């Protein structure tokens, strides 16, 4: 079974986002949802990477399934022509970066967890990630989140690339220019859960892997991680979420007089360098 919108229990359903604009135009098979074990994927036919990968995570039922590097495969339903294959990851600085993490979906009965482990190695769930990105803060971020949510055992994690028109084309070490495969500008991740007070909560993050010119030095900076409102994810990806999910984010921007009246502390983006930087709840001062 793939992604389950009711995984967190009623009334906290988290439906998959709607595709808008160019994201909808570029979606494979009109945005068909491909189900895997404990996660689902929508593909971008132009970029040949996922639009997003959405997973259900049950921390209370995790099983330790050993990782092996023999499970990489293409999904026949999607087609090899619609997935960026192994030749793009060889002899370079790019890793086969999982969108939905292997560990997150290895839960349930042993056979179920092993199937989920295998499914996570599908190239539809893989994307070009710079080695320092994949093994660094991107790998740490979800661990930081999980450590902050020790009492919340069920999570929904939706992750995807951020595409820009001027993303750098990369055709592999031996490929010729014109392959139309491009390295994503960055990545986003949204985590939804129900807290101890039975409130639906959501945290969203944006990480860029493409370098940018620093404002104060002749250097390039990359790999900066920001916690952001869910509205930022919508703006960057043209994915529209259920209205209550925007309200569940602690960095929500209020457009009404409520913000001024309550003095809500809601920064547009918040730099994350360590677990303590993550804003878990909206602060209200009197």
mmCIF file of N, CA and C in Angstrom, residues 97-165:
data_model
loop_
_atom_site.group_PDB
_atom_site.id
_atom_site.type_symbol
_atom_site.label_atom_id
_atom_site.label_comp_id
_atom_site.label_asym_id
_atom_site.label_seq_id
_atom_site.Cartn_x
_atom_site.Cartn_y
_atom_site.Cartn_z
ATOM 1 N N UNK A 97 20.669 10.347 -4.408
ATOM 2 C CA UNK A 97 20.007 10.844 -3.209
ATOM 3 C C UNK A 97 18.566 10.387 -3.107
ATOM 4 N N UNK A 98 18.239 9.687 -2.029
ATOM 5 C CA UNK A 98 16.855 9.294 -1.790
ATOM 6 C C UNK A 98 16.003 10.530 -1.471
ATOM 7 N N UNK A 99 14.803 10.586 -2.015
ATOM 8 C CA UNK A 99 13.827 11.581 -1.571
ATOM 9 C C UNK A 99 13.154 11.055 -0.311
ATOM 10 N N UNK A 100 12.317 10.010 -0.447
ATOM 11 C CA UNK A 100 11.847 9.316 0.745
ATOM 12 C C UNK A 100 12.995 8.460 1.265
ATOM 13 N N UNK A 101 13.336 8.644 2.537
ATOM 14 C CA UNK A 101 14.471 7.919 3.105
ATOM 15 C C UNK A 101 14.163 6.433 3.244
ATOM 16 N N UNK A 102 15.155 5.635 2.946
ATOM 17 C CA UNK A 102 15.034 4.182 3.071
ATOM 18 C C UNK A 102 14.589 3.790 4.474
ATOM 19 N N UNK A 103 15.231 4.319 5.474
ATOM 20 C CA UNK A 103 14.944 3.943 6.855
ATOM 21 C C UNK A 103 13.501 4.251 7.245
ATOM 22 N N UNK A 104 12.958 5.348 6.729
ATOM 23 C CA UNK A 104 11.633 5.803 7.154
ATOM 24 C C UNK A 104 10.519 4.841 6.794
ATOM 25 N N UNK A 105 10.684 4.111 5.694
ATOM 26 C CA UNK A 105 9.593 3.248 5.240
ATOM 27 C C UNK A 105 9.802 1.782 5.615
ATOM 28 N N UNK A 106 10.895 1.490 6.311
ATOM 29 C CA UNK A 106 11.160 0.102 6.725
ATOM 30 C C UNK A 106 10.446 -0.190 8.052
ATOM 31 N N UNK A 107 9.144 -0.344 7.982
ATOM 32 C CA UNK A 107 8.365 -0.643 9.176
ATOM 33 C C UNK A 107 7.248 -1.624 8.827
ATOM 34 N N UNK A 108 6.634 -2.178 9.873
ATOM 35 C CA UNK A 108 5.575 -3.170 9.676
ATOM 36 C C UNK A 108 6.115 -4.578 9.868
ATOM 37 N N UNK A 109 5.493 -5.545 9.221
ATOM 38 C CA UNK A 109 5.993 -6.913 9.256
ATOM 39 C C UNK A 109 7.323 -7.000 8.493
ATOM 40 N N UNK A 110 8.136 -8.006 8.811
ATOM 41 C CA UNK A 110 9.463 -8.115 8.218
ATOM 42 C C UNK A 110 9.418 -8.090 6.688
ATOM 43 N N UNK A 111 8.554 -8.881 6.088
ATOM 44 C CA UNK A 111 8.481 -8.923 4.630
ATOM 45 C C UNK A 111 8.038 -7.574 4.066
ATOM 46 N N UNK A 112 7.122 -6.927 4.764
ATOM 47 C CA UNK A 112 6.630 -5.604 4.361
ATOM 48 C C UNK A 112 7.761 -4.580 4.398
ATOM 49 N N UNK A 113 8.546 -4.609 5.468
ATOM 50 C CA UNK A 113 9.659 -3.672 5.606
ATOM 51 C C UNK A 113 10.734 -3.929 4.550
ATOM 52 N N UNK A 114 10.982 -5.188 4.255
ATOM 53 C CA UNK A 114 11.970 -5.513 3.229
ATOM 54 C C UNK A 114 11.512 -5.059 1.849
ATOM 55 N N UNK A 115 10.220 -5.173 1.584
ATOM 56 C CA UNK A 115 9.677 -4.689 0.312
ATOM 57 C C UNK A 115 9.807 -3.167 0.218
ATOM 58 N N UNK A 116 9.525 -2.484 1.321
ATOM 59 C CA UNK A 116 9.657 -1.025 1.344
ATOM 60 C C UNK A 116 11.103 -0.605 1.129
ATOM 61 N N UNK A 117 12.020 -1.333 1.738
ATOM 62 C CA UNK A 117 13.445 -1.067 1.555
ATOM 63 C C UNK A 117 13.813 -1.155 0.075
ATOM 64 N N UNK A 118 13.379 -2.233 -0.577
ATOM 65 C CA UNK A 118 13.658 -2.406 -2.005
ATOM 66 C C UNK A 118 13.022 -1.296 -2.830
ATOM 67 N N UNK A 119 11.772 -0.967 -2.535
ATOM 68 C CA UNK A 119 11.067 0.071 -3.297
ATOM 69 C C UNK A 119 11.775 1.417 -3.214
ATOM 70 N N UNK A 120 12.385 1.704 -2.068
ATOM 71 C CA UNK A 120 13.015 3.014 -1.886
ATOM 72 C C UNK A 120 14.212 3.218 -2.810
ATOM 73 N N UNK A 121 14.756 2.121 -3.364
ATOM 74 C CA UNK A 121 15.903 2.205 -4.263
ATOM 75 C C UNK A 121 15.485 2.356 -5.729
ATOM 76 N N UNK A 122 14.207 2.553 -5.968
ATOM 77 C CA UNK A 122 13.748 2.812 -7.328
ATOM 78 C C UNK A 122 14.271 4.171 -7.794
ATOM 79 N N UNK A 123 14.721 4.265 -9.043
ATOM 80 C CA UNK A 123 15.277 5.525 -9.535
ATOM 81 C C UNK A 123 14.251 6.651 -9.561
ATOM 82 N N UNK A 124 12.974 6.321 -9.495
ATOM 83 C CA UNK A 124 11.956 7.370 -9.389
ATOM 84 C C UNK A 124 12.065 8.101 -8.067
ATOM 85 N N UNK A 125 12.607 7.449 -7.034
ATOM 86 C CA UNK A 125 12.763 8.033 -5.705
ATOM 87 C C UNK A 125 14.165 8.604 -5.502
ATOM 88 N N UNK A 126 14.951 8.634 -6.557
ATOM 89 C CA UNK A 126 16.349 9.062 -6.481
ATOM 90 C C UNK A 126 16.531 10.334 -7.305
ATOM 91 N N UNK A 127 17.460 11.172 -6.869
ATOM 92 C CA UNK A 127 17.702 12.414 -7.587
ATOM 93 C C UNK A 127 19.167 12.812 -7.422
ATOM 94 N N UNK A 128 19.688 13.586 -8.371
ATOM 95 C CA UNK A 128 21.066 14.067 -8.293
ATOM 96 C C UNK A 128 21.238 14.987 -7.085
ATOM 97 N N UNK A 129 21.996 14.523 -6.114
ATOM 98 C CA UNK A 129 22.303 15.335 -4.940
ATOM 99 C C UNK A 129 23.817 15.413 -4.774
ATOM 100 N N UNK A 130 24.306 16.635 -4.639
ATOM 101 C CA UNK A 130 25.738 16.828 -4.409
ATOM 102 C C UNK A 130 26.152 16.020 -3.186
ATOM 103 N N UNK A 131 27.326 15.374 -3.249
ATOM 104 C CA UNK A 131 27.762 14.484 -2.172
ATOM 105 C C UNK A 131 27.759 15.180 -0.812
ATOM 106 N N UNK A 132 28.261 16.414 -0.761
ATOM 107 C CA UNK A 132 28.299 17.132 0.518
ATOM 108 C C UNK A 132 26.897 17.447 1.031
ATOM 109 N N UNK A 133 25.980 17.596 0.102
ATOM 110 C CA UNK A 133 24.580 17.856 0.457
ATOM 111 C C UNK A 133 23.944 16.587 1.026
ATOM 112 N N UNK A 134 24.074 15.493 0.290
ATOM 113 C CA UNK A 134 23.418 14.246 0.651
ATOM 114 C C UNK A 134 23.928 13.681 1.969
ATOM 115 N N UNK A 135 25.242 13.776 2.188
ATOM 116 C CA UNK A 135 25.835 13.201 3.396
ATOM 117 C C UNK A 135 25.907 14.198 4.541
ATOM 118 N N UNK A 136 25.581 15.448 4.270
ATOM 119 C CA UNK A 136 25.673 16.483 5.285
ATOM 120 C C UNK A 136 24.332 16.850 5.879
ATOM 121 N N UNK A 137 23.967 18.115 5.710
ATOM 122 C CA UNK A 137 22.809 18.642 6.418
ATOM 123 C C UNK A 137 21.499 17.984 5.991
ATOM 124 N N UNK A 138 21.386 17.594 4.718
ATOM 125 C CA UNK A 138 20.151 16.931 4.265
ATOM 126 C C UNK A 138 19.937 15.631 5.016
ATOM 127 N N UNK A 139 21.029 14.912 5.227
ATOM 128 C CA UNK A 139 20.948 13.657 5.959
ATOM 129 C C UNK A 139 20.650 13.894 7.430
ATOM 130 N N UNK A 140 21.135 15.009 7.950
ATOM 131 C CA UNK A 140 20.950 15.313 9.370
ATOM 132 C C UNK A 140 19.557 15.864 9.681
ATOM 133 N N UNK A 141 18.987 16.600 8.729
ATOM 134 C CA UNK A 141 17.783 17.359 9.020
ATOM 135 C C UNK A 141 16.658 16.496 9.572
ATOM 136 N N UNK A 142 16.364 15.392 8.904
ATOM 137 C CA UNK A 142 15.243 14.590 9.382
ATOM 138 C C UNK A 142 15.561 13.929 10.722
ATOM 139 N N UNK A 143 16.821 13.585 10.966
ATOM 140 C CA UNK A 143 17.185 13.077 12.288
ATOM 141 C C UNK A 143 16.932 14.137 13.346
ATOM 142 N N UNK A 144 17.259 15.375 13.020
ATOM 143 C CA UNK A 144 16.994 16.456 13.963
ATOM 144 C C UNK A 144 15.499 16.569 14.251
ATOM 145 N N UNK A 145 14.701 16.467 13.187
ATOM 146 C CA UNK A 145 13.249 16.557 13.354
ATOM 147 C C UNK A 145 12.743 15.405 14.220
ATOM 148 N N UNK A 146 13.177 14.185 13.919
ATOM 149 C CA UNK A 146 12.722 13.024 14.671
ATOM 150 C C UNK A 146 13.122 13.115 16.131
ATOM 151 N N UNK A 147 14.308 13.628 16.400
ATOM 152 C CA UNK A 147 14.736 13.792 17.790
ATOM 153 C C UNK A 147 13.908 14.819 18.529
ATOM 154 N N UNK A 148 13.365 15.774 17.784
ATOM 155 C CA UNK A 148 12.506 16.799 18.394
ATOM 156 C C UNK A 148 11.083 16.295 18.600
ATOM 157 N N UNK A 149 10.753 15.172 17.962
ATOM 158 C CA UNK A 149 9.391 14.633 18.020
ATOM 159 C C UNK A 149 9.401 13.220 18.602
ATOM 160 N N UNK A 150 10.102 13.035 19.709
ATOM 161 C CA UNK A 150 10.272 11.702 20.263
ATOM 162 C C UNK A 150 8.958 11.054 20.683
ATOM 163 N N UNK A 151 7.976 11.866 21.064
ATOM 164 C CA UNK A 151 6.706 11.297 21.534
ATOM 165 C C UNK A 151 5.709 11.090 20.397
ATOM 166 N N UNK A 152 5.960 11.697 19.225
ATOM 167 C CA UNK A 152 5.072 11.545 18.079
ATOM 168 C C UNK A 152 5.629 10.438 17.184
ATOM 169 N N UNK A 153 4.978 9.292 17.182
ATOM 170 C CA UNK A 153 5.518 8.127 16.492
ATOM 171 C C UNK A 153 5.078 8.034 15.038
ATOM 172 N N UNK A 154 3.953 8.671 14.689
ATOM 173 C CA UNK A 154 3.480 8.632 13.311
ATOM 174 C C UNK A 154 3.725 9.973 12.644
ATOM 175 N N UNK A 155 4.381 9.913 11.503
ATOM 176 C CA UNK A 155 4.702 11.126 10.755
ATOM 177 C C UNK A 155 4.336 10.939 9.298
ATOM 178 N N UNK A 156 4.020 12.045 8.655
ATOM 179 C CA UNK A 156 3.916 12.094 7.202
ATOM 180 C C UNK A 156 5.042 13.000 6.719
ATOM 181 N N UNK A 157 5.835 12.499 5.774
ATOM 182 C CA UNK A 157 6.966 13.259 5.255
ATOM 183 C C UNK A 157 6.828 13.360 3.743
ATOM 184 N N UNK A 158 6.714 14.581 3.239
ATOM 185 C CA UNK A 158 6.598 14.823 1.807
ATOM 186 C C UNK A 158 7.815 15.627 1.377
ATOM 187 N N UNK A 159 8.508 15.127 0.362
ATOM 188 C CA UNK A 159 9.786 15.689 -0.048
ATOM 189 C C UNK A 159 9.856 15.796 -1.568
ATOM 190 N N UNK A 160 10.548 16.822 -2.046
ATOM 191 C CA UNK A 160 10.710 16.930 -3.488
ATOM 192 C C UNK A 160 11.807 17.892 -3.887
ATOM 193 N N UNK A 161 12.186 17.874 -5.155
ATOM 194 C CA UNK A 161 13.175 18.820 -5.670
ATOM 195 C C UNK A 161 12.530 20.185 -5.934
ATOM 196 N N UNK A 162 13.373 21.196 -6.005
ATOM 197 C CA UNK A 162 12.963 22.512 -6.480
ATOM 198 C C UNK A 162 13.644 22.725 -7.823
ATOM 199 N N UNK A 163 12.829 22.885 -8.852
ATOM 200 C CA UNK A 163 13.363 23.046 -10.204
ATOM 201 C C UNK A 163 13.353 24.514 -10.605
ATOM 202 N N UNK A 164 14.412 24.943 -11.290
ATOM 203 C CA UNK A 164 14.493 26.276 -11.871
ATOM 204 C C UNK A 164 14.795 26.130 -13.361
ATOM 205 N N UNK A 165 14.313 27.084 -14.154
ATOM 206 C CA UNK A 165 14.558 27.015 -15.598
ATOM 207 C C UNK A 165 16.043 27.068 -15.939
#
